[in-house]
Short mmCIF file of N, CA and C in Angstrom, two decimals:
data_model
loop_
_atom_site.label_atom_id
_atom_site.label_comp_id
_atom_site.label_asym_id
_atom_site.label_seq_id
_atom_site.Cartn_x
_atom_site.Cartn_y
_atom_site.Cartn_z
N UNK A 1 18.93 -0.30 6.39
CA UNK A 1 18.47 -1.66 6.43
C UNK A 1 19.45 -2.59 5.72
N UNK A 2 20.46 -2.29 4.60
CA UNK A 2 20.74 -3.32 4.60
C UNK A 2 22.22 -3.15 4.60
N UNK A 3 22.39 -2.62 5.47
CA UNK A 3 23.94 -2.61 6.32
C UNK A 3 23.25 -3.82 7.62
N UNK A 4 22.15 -3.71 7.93
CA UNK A 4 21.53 -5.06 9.15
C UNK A 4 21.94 -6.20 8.26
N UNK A 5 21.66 -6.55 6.51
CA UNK A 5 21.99 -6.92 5.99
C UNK A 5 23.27 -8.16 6.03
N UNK A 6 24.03 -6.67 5.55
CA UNK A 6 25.52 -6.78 5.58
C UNK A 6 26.05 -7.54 6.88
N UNK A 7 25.66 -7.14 7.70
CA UNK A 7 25.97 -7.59 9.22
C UNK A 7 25.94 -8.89 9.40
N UNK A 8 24.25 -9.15 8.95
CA UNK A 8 23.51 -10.80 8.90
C UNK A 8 24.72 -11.66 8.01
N UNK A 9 25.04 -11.25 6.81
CA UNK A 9 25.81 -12.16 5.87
C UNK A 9 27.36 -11.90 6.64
N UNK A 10 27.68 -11.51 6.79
CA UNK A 10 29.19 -11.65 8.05
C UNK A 10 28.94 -12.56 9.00
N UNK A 11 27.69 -12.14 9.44
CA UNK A 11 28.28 -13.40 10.43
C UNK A 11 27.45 -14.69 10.34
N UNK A 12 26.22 -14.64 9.20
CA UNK A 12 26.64 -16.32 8.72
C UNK A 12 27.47 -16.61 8.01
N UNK A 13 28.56 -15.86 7.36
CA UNK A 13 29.53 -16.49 6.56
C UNK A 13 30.68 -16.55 7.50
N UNK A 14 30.88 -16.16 8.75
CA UNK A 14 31.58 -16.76 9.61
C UNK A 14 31.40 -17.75 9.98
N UNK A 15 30.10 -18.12 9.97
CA UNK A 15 29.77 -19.90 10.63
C UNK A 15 29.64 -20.90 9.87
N UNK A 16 29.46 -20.44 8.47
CA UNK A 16 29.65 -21.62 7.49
C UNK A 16 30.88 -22.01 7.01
N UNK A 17 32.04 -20.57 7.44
CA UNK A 17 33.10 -20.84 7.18
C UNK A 17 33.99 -22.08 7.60
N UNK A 18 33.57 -22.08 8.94
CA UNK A 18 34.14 -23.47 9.61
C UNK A 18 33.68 -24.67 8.92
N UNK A 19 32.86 -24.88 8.19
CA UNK A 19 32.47 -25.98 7.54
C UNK A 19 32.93 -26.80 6.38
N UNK A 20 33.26 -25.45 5.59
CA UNK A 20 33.29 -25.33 4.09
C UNK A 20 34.88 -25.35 4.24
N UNK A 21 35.59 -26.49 3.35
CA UNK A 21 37.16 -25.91 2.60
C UNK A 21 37.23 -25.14 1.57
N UNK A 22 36.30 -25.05 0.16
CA UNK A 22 36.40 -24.15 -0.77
C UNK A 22 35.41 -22.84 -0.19
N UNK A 23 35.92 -21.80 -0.88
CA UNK A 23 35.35 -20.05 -0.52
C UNK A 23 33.82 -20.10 -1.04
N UNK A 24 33.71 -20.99 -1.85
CA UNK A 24 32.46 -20.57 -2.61
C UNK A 24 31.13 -21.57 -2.09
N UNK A 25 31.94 -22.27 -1.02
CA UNK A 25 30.74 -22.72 -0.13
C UNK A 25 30.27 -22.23 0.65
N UNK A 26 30.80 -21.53 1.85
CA UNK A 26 30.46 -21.33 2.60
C UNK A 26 29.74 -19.39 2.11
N UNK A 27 30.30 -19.14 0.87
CA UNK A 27 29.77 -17.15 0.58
C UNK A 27 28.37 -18.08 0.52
N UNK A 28 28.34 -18.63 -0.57
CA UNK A 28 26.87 -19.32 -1.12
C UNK A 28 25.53 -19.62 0.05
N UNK A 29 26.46 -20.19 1.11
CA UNK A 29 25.19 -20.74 1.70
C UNK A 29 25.10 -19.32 3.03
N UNK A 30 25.65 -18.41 2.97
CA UNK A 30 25.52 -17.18 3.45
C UNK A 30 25.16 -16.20 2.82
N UNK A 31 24.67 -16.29 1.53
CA UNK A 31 23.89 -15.26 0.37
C UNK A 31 22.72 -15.88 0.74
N UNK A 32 22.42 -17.08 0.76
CA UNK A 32 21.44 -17.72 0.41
C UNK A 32 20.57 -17.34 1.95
N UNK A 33 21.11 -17.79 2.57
CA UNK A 33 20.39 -17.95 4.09
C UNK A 33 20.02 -15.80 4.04
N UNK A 34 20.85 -15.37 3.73
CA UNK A 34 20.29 -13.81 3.74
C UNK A 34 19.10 -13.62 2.59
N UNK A 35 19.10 -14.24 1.30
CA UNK A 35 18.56 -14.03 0.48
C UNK A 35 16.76 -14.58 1.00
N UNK A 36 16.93 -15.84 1.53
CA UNK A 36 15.60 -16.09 2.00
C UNK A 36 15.37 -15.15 3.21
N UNK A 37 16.30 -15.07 4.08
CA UNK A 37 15.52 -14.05 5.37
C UNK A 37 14.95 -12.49 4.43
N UNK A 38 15.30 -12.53 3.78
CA UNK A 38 14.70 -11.37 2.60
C UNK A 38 13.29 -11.45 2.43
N UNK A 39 12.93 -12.49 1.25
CA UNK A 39 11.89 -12.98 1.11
C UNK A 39 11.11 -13.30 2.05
N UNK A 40 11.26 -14.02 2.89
CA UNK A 40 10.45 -13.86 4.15
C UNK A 40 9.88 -12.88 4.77
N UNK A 41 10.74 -12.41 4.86
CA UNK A 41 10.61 -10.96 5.57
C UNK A 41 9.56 -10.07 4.58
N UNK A 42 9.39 -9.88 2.98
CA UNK A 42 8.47 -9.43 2.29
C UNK A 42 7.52 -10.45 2.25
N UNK A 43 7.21 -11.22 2.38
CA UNK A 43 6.32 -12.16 2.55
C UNK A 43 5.34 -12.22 3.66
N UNK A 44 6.08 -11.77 4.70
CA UNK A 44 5.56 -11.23 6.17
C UNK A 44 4.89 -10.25 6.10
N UNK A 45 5.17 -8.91 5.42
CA UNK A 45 4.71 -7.83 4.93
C UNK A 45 3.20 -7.95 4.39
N UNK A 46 3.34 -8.61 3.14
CA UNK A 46 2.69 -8.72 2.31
C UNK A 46 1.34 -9.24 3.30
N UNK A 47 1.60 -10.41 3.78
CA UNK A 47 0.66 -11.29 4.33
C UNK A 47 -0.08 -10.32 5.52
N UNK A 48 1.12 -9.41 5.81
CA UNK A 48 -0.25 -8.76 7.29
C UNK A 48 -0.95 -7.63 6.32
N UNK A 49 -0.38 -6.98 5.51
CA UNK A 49 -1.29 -5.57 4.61
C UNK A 49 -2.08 -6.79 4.10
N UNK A 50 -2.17 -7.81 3.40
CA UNK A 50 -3.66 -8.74 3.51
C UNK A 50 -4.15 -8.47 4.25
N UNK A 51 -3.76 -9.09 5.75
CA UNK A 51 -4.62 -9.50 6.82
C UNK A 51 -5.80 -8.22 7.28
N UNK A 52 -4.63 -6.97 7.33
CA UNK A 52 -5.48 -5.69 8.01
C UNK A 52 -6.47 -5.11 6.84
N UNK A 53 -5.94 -4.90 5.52
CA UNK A 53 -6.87 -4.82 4.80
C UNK A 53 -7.79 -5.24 4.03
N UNK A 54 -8.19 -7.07 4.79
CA UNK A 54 -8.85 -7.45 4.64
C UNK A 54 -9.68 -7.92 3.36
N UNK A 55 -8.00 -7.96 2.24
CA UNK A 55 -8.92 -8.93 1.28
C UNK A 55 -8.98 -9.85 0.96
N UNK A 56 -9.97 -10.44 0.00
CA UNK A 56 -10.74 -11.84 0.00
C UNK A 56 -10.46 -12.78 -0.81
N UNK A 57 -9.62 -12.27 -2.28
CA UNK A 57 -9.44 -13.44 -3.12
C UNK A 57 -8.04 -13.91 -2.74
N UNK A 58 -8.35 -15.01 -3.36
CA UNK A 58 -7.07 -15.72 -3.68
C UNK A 58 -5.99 -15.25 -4.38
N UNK A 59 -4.75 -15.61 -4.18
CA UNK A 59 -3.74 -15.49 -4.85
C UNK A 59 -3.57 -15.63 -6.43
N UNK A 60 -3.43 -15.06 -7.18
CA UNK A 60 -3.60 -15.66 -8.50
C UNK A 60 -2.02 -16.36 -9.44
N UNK A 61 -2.11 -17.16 -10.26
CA UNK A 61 -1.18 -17.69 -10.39
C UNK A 61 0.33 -16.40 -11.04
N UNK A 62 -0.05 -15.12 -11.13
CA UNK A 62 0.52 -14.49 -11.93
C UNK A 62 1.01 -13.42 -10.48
N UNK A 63 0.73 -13.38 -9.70
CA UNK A 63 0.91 -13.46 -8.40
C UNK A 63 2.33 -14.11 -7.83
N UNK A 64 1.69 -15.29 -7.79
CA UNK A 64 3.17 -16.44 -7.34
C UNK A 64 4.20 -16.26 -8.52
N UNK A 65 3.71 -16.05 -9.61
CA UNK A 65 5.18 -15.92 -10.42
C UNK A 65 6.04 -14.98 -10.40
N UNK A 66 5.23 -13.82 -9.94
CA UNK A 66 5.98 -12.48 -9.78
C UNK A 66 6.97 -12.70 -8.26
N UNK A 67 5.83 -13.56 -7.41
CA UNK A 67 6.91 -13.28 -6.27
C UNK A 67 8.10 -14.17 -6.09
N UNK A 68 7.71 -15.24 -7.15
CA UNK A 68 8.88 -15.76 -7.36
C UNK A 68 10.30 -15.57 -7.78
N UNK A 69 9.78 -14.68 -9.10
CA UNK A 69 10.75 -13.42 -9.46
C UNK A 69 11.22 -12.71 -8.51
N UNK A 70 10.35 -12.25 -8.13
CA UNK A 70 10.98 -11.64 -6.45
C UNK A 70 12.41 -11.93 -5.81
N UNK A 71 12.00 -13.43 -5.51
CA UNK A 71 12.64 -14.48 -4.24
C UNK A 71 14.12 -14.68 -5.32
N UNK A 72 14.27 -14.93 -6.99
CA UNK A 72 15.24 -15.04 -7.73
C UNK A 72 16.22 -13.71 -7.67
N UNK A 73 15.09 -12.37 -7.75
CA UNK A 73 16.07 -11.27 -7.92
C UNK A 73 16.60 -11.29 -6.50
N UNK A 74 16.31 -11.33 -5.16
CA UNK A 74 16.86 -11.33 -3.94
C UNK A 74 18.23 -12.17 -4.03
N UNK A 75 18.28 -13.55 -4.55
CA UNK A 75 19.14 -14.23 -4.41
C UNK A 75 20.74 -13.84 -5.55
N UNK A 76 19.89 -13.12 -6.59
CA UNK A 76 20.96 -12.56 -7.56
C UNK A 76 21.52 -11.33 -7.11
N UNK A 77 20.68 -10.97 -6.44
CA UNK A 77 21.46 -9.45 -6.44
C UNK A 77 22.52 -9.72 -5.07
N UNK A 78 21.68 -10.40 -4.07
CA UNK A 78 22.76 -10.68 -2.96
C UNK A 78 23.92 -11.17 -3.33
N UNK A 79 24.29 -12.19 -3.99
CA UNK A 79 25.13 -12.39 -5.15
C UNK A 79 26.24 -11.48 -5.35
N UNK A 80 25.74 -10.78 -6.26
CA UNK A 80 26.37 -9.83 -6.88
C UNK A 80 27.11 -8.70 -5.72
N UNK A 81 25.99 -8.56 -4.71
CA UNK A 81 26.52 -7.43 -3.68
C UNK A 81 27.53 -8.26 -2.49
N UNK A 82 27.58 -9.29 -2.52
CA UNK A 82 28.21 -9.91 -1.35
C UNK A 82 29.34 -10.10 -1.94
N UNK A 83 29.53 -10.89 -3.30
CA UNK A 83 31.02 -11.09 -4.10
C UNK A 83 32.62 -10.83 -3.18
N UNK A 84 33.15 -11.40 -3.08
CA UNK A 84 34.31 -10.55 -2.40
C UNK A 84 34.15 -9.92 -1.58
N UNK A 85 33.34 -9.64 -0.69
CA UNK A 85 33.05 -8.71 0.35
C UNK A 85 33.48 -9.33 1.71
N UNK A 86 33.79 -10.22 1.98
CA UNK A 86 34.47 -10.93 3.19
C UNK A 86 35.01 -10.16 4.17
N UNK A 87 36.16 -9.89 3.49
CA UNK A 87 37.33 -9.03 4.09
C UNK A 87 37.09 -7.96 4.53
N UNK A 88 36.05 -7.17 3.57
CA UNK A 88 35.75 -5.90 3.94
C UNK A 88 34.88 -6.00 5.07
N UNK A 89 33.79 -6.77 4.95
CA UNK A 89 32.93 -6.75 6.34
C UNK A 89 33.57 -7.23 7.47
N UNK A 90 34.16 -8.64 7.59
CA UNK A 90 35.66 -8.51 8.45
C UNK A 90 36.37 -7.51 9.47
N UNK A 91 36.78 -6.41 8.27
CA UNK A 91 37.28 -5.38 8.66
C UNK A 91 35.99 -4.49 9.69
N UNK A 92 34.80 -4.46 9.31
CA UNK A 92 33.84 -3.53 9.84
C UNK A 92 33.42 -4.15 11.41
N UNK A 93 33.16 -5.18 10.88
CA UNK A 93 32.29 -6.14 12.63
C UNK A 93 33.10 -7.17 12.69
N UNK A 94 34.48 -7.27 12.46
CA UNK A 94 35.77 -8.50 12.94
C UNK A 94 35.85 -7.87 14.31
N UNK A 95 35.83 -6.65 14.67
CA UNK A 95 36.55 -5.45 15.79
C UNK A 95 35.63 -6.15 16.87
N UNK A 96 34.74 -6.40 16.70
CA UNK A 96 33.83 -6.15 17.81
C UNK A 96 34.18 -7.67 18.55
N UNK A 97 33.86 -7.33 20.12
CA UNK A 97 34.14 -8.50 21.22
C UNK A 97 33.28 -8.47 22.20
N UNK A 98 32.98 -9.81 22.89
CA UNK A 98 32.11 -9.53 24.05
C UNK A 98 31.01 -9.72 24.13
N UNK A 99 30.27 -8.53 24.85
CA UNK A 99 28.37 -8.31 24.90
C UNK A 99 28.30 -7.70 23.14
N UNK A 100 28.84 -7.11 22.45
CA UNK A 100 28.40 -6.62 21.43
C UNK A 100 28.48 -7.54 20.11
N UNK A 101 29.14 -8.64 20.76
CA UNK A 101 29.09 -8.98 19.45
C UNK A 101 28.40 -10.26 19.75
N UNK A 102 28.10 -11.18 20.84
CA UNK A 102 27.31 -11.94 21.21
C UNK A 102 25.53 -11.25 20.72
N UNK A 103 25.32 -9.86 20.52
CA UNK A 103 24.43 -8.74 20.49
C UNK A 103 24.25 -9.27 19.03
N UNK A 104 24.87 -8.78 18.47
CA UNK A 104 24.96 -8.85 16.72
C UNK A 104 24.36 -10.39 16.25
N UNK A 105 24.99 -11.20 16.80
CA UNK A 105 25.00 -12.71 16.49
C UNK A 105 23.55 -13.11 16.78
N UNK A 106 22.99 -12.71 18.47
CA UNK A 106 21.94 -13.30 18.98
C UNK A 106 20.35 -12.25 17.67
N UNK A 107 20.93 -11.23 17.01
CA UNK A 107 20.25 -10.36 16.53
C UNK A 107 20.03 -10.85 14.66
N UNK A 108 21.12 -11.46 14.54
CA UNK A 108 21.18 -12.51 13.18
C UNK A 108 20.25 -13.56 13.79
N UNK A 109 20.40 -14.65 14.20
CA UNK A 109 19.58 -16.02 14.55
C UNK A 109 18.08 -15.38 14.64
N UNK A 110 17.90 -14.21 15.55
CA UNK A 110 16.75 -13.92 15.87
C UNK A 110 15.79 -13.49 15.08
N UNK A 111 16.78 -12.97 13.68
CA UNK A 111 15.63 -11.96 12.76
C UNK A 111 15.50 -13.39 11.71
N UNK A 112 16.27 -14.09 11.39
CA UNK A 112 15.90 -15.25 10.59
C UNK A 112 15.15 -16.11 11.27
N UNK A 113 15.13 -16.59 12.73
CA UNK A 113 14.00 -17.23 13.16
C UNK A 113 12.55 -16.56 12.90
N UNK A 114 12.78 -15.42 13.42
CA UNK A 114 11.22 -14.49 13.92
C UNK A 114 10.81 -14.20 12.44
N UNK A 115 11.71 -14.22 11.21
CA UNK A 115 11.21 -14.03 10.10
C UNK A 115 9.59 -15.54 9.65
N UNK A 116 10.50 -16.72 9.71
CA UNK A 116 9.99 -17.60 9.49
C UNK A 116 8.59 -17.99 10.58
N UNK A 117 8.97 -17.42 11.79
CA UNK A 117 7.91 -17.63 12.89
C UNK A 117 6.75 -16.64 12.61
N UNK A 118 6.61 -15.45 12.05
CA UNK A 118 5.62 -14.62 11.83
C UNK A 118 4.89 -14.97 11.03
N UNK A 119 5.84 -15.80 9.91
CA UNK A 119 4.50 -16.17 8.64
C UNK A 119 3.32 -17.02 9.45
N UNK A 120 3.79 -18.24 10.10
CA UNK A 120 2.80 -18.99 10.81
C UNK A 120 1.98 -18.67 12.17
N UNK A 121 2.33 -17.16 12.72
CA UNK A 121 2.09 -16.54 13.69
C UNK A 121 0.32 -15.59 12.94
N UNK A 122 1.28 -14.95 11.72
CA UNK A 122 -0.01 -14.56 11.26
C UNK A 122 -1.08 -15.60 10.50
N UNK A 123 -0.43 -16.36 9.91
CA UNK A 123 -1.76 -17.87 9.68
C UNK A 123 -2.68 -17.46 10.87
N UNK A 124 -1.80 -18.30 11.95
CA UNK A 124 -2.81 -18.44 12.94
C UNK A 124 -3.74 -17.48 13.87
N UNK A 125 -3.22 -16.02 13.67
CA UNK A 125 -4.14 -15.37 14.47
C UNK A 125 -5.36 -15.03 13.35
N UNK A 126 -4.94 -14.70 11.80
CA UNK A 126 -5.92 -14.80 11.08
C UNK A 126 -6.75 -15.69 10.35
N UNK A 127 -6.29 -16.94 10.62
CA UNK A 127 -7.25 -18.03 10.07
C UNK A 127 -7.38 -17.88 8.62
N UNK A 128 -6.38 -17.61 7.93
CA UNK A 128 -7.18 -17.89 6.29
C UNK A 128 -5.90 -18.19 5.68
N UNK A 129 -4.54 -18.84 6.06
CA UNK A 129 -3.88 -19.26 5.34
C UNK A 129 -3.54 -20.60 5.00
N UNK A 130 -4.21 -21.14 4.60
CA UNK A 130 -4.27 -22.69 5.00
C UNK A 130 -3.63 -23.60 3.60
#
């Protein structure tokens, strides 16, 4: 899983690259965009083992702080693991051309959309996230 990861942050840090003149813009906002498809993605989790196992209270405030912690350690550690890693991932999925790598790309956009689309997918089929 998180060589899918690895993959995801290559090739948004290929597309922010075009944006950014200094290096530390465009790693940043390609940690970041991985770091939330993270959180999301446990957030998604979390919210359907609610849904199926059906429990009733509320969130408690010690709750949100933890998962906040959460959402901080995601963004630090990506951080730390992405550092300098450019080149090397580069080297791994630079090779690729074509259907496979149009594959890879359409498979990044898709898991960060469908991340964010499930939270409000499950709202709505279960009615209690309001």
């Amino acid at each position: 899983m998180l060589k899918y990861f690895d993959m995801m942050y290559y090739y948004y840090a290929t597309f922010y690259k075009r944006y950014y003149k200094k290096t530390s813009g465009w790693q940043m906002q390609a940690v970041f965009v991985v770091s939330v498809t993270q959180f999301v993605l446990l957030i998604d989790i979390l919210m359907l083992l609610n849904s199926i196992l059906d429990f009733k209270e509320k969130v408690s405030i010690y709750e949100k702080i933890v998962l906040c912690l959460i959402g901080l350690f995601f963004v630090f550690y990506n951080m730390k693991r992405y550092e300098k890693k450019y080149q090397y991932y580069k080297s791994i999925w630079g090779k690729y051309e074509g259907k496979q790598k149009n594959l890879y790309r359409f498979l990044t956009v898709f898991t960060t959309i469908f991340a964010w689309c499930f939270v409000f997918i499950l709202a709505f089929i279960f009615d209690r996230y309001k």
